[in-house]
């Protein structure tokens, strides 16, 4: 298989638009959570919250099931190494974004507990 940059961009230009509102809403939520948290004193290195990490881990693991359904596919069609690599990368992205949103929000709810 010979992949060219123009071919990849052509596929992406058709694949991204249906999910653009979801992508923009997630980005807005991430920016607002980080901004409000930082304005209220949240600092990444100074605050620990185990529940935010556990929920993010659960969101990442559960996304292995619901991400194929979101794209109108099913887990049985994830067959090649490339498919699995893309699914695992997306699951890691879901976990990271979930943690980046929940961590400052938990600071706002729980207060500045330092460990």
mmCIF file of C-alpha atoms in Angstrom:
data_model
loop_
_atom_site.group_PDB
_atom_site.id
_atom_site.type_symbol
_atom_site.label_atom_id
_atom_site.label_comp_id
_atom_site.label_asym_id
_atom_site.label_seq_id
_atom_site.Cartn_x
_atom_site.Cartn_y
_atom_site.Cartn_z
ATOM 1 C CA UNK A 1 0.000 0.000 0.000
ATOM 2 C CA UNK A 2 1.338 3.399 -0.943
ATOM 3 C CA UNK A 3 0.071 6.246 1.229
ATOM 4 C CA UNK A 4 0.623 9.803 0.093
ATOM 5 C CA UNK A 5 0.137 12.962 2.092
ATOM 6 C CA UNK A 6 -2.555 14.162 -0.292
ATOM 7 C CA UNK A 7 -4.404 10.854 0.059
ATOM 8 C CA UNK A 8 -4.273 10.998 3.848
ATOM 9 C CA UNK A 9 -5.478 14.619 3.833
ATOM 10 C CA UNK A 10 -8.320 13.701 1.472
ATOM 11 C CA UNK A 11 -9.512 10.957 3.814
ATOM 12 C CA UNK A 12 -9.195 13.243 6.853
ATOM 13 C CA UNK A 13 -11.153 16.020 5.114
ATOM 14 C CA UNK A 14 -14.097 13.626 4.825
ATOM 15 C CA UNK A 15 -13.697 11.891 8.185
ATOM 16 C CA UNK A 16 -13.379 14.884 10.541
ATOM 17 C CA UNK A 17 -16.375 17.145 9.687
ATOM 18 C CA UNK A 18 -19.092 14.905 11.213
ATOM 19 C CA UNK A 19 -17.195 14.945 14.517
ATOM 20 C CA UNK A 20 -16.144 18.601 14.461
ATOM 21 C CA UNK A 21 -18.877 19.795 16.887
ATOM 22 C CA UNK A 22 -17.881 17.075 19.376
ATOM 23 C CA UNK A 23 -14.187 17.953 18.998
ATOM 24 C CA UNK A 24 -14.849 21.673 19.513
ATOM 25 C CA UNK A 25 -17.113 21.067 22.535
ATOM 26 C CA UNK A 26 -14.464 18.843 24.141
ATOM 27 C CA UNK A 27 -11.753 21.419 23.469
ATOM 28 C CA UNK A 28 -13.924 24.214 24.929
ATOM 29 C CA UNK A 29 -14.654 22.140 28.047
ATOM 30 C CA UNK A 30 -10.945 21.405 28.483
ATOM 31 C CA UNK A 31 -9.928 25.046 28.112
ATOM 32 C CA UNK A 32 -12.662 26.315 30.458
ATOM 33 C CA UNK A 33 -11.861 23.715 33.141
ATOM 34 C CA UNK A 34 -8.142 24.482 33.027
ATOM 35 C CA UNK A 35 -8.648 28.250 32.910
ATOM 36 C CA UNK A 36 -11.157 28.422 35.776
ATOM 37 C CA UNK A 37 -9.068 26.046 37.862
ATOM 38 C CA UNK A 38 -5.895 28.037 37.323
ATOM 39 C CA UNK A 39 -7.630 31.317 38.088
ATOM 40 C CA UNK A 40 -8.739 29.809 41.421
ATOM 41 C CA UNK A 41 -5.264 28.588 42.375
ATOM 42 C CA UNK A 42 -5.030 25.138 40.765
ATOM 43 C CA UNK A 43 -1.484 24.045 39.961
ATOM 44 C CA UNK A 44 -0.838 20.737 38.231
ATOM 45 C CA UNK A 45 2.168 19.664 40.310
ATOM 46 C CA UNK A 46 0.783 20.790 43.673
ATOM 47 C CA UNK A 47 -2.533 18.943 43.658
ATOM 48 C CA UNK A 48 -3.263 15.195 43.752
ATOM 49 C CA UNK A 49 -6.639 13.571 43.185
ATOM 50 C CA UNK A 50 -6.817 9.795 42.900
ATOM 51 C CA UNK A 51 -10.531 9.681 41.952
ATOM 52 C CA UNK A 52 -9.876 11.846 38.872
ATOM 53 C CA UNK A 53 -7.196 9.374 37.775
ATOM 54 C CA UNK A 54 -9.415 6.359 38.371
ATOM 55 C CA UNK A 55 -12.330 7.896 36.458
ATOM 56 C CA UNK A 56 -9.990 8.824 33.600
ATOM 57 C CA UNK A 57 -8.661 5.263 33.499
ATOM 58 C CA UNK A 58 -12.210 3.882 33.424
ATOM 59 C CA UNK A 59 -13.152 6.303 30.645
ATOM 60 C CA UNK A 60 -10.132 5.205 28.605
ATOM 61 C CA UNK A 61 -10.839 1.504 29.067
ATOM 62 C CA UNK A 62 -14.548 1.909 28.345
ATOM 63 C CA UNK A 63 -13.748 3.859 25.180
ATOM 64 C CA UNK A 64 -12.299 0.661 23.712
ATOM 65 C CA UNK A 65 -15.934 -0.481 23.590
ATOM 66 C CA UNK A 66 -17.837 2.696 22.655
ATOM 67 C CA UNK A 67 -15.411 4.392 20.233
ATOM 68 C CA UNK A 68 -16.096 1.883 17.433
ATOM 69 C CA UNK A 69 -19.835 2.382 17.978
ATOM 70 C CA UNK A 70 -19.378 6.164 17.765
ATOM 71 C CA UNK A 71 -17.915 5.694 14.287
ATOM 72 C CA UNK A 72 -20.729 3.314 13.235
ATOM 73 C CA UNK A 73 -18.413 0.332 13.393
ATOM 74 C CA UNK A 74 -18.044 -2.546 15.803
ATOM 75 C CA UNK A 75 -15.216 -4.113 17.733
ATOM 76 C CA UNK A 76 -15.257 -7.204 15.505
ATOM 77 C CA UNK A 77 -14.108 -5.079 12.561
ATOM 78 C CA UNK A 78 -10.978 -3.940 14.398
ATOM 79 C CA UNK A 79 -8.766 -6.580 12.837
ATOM 80 C CA UNK A 80 -5.332 -5.303 11.849
ATOM 81 C CA UNK A 81 -2.464 -4.063 13.982
ATOM 82 C CA UNK A 82 -3.034 -0.572 12.583
ATOM 83 C CA UNK A 83 -6.703 -0.670 13.621
ATOM 84 C CA UNK A 84 -5.800 -1.740 17.146
ATOM 85 C CA UNK A 85 -3.030 0.875 17.369
ATOM 86 C CA UNK A 86 -5.482 3.601 16.344
ATOM 87 C CA UNK A 87 -8.100 2.366 18.830
ATOM 88 C CA UNK A 88 -5.599 2.182 21.702
ATOM 89 C CA UNK A 89 -4.242 5.646 20.821
ATOM 90 C CA UNK A 90 -7.784 7.039 20.823
ATOM 91 C CA UNK A 91 -8.470 5.349 24.188
ATOM 92 C CA UNK A 92 -5.328 6.908 25.642
ATOM 93 C CA UNK A 93 -6.456 10.269 24.285
ATOM 94 C CA UNK A 94 -9.872 9.877 25.915
ATOM 95 C CA UNK A 95 -8.226 8.993 29.232
ATOM 96 C CA UNK A 96 -5.846 11.959 29.036
ATOM 97 C CA UNK A 97 -8.532 14.479 28.116
ATOM 98 C CA UNK A 98 -10.826 13.125 30.837
ATOM 99 C CA UNK A 99 -8.062 13.509 33.406
ATOM 100 C CA UNK A 100 -7.144 17.006 32.171
ATOM 101 C CA UNK A 101 -10.774 18.080 32.612
ATOM 102 C CA UNK A 102 -11.536 16.309 35.908
ATOM 103 C CA UNK A 103 -8.303 17.146 37.740
ATOM 104 C CA UNK A 104 -8.855 20.939 37.898
ATOM 105 C CA UNK A 105 -12.604 20.452 38.432
ATOM 106 C CA UNK A 106 -11.909 18.240 41.450
ATOM 107 C CA UNK A 107 -9.662 21.010 42.792
ATOM 108 C CA UNK A 108 -12.556 23.434 42.518
ATOM 109 C CA UNK A 109 -14.889 21.024 44.341
ATOM 110 C CA UNK A 110 -12.514 19.691 47.007
ATOM 111 C CA UNK A 111 -10.330 22.721 47.593
ATOM 112 C CA UNK A 112 -6.566 23.069 47.804
ATOM 113 C CA UNK A 113 -5.601 19.846 49.560
ATOM 114 C CA UNK A 114 -1.889 19.297 49.158
ATOM 115 C CA UNK A 115 -0.288 15.865 49.529
#
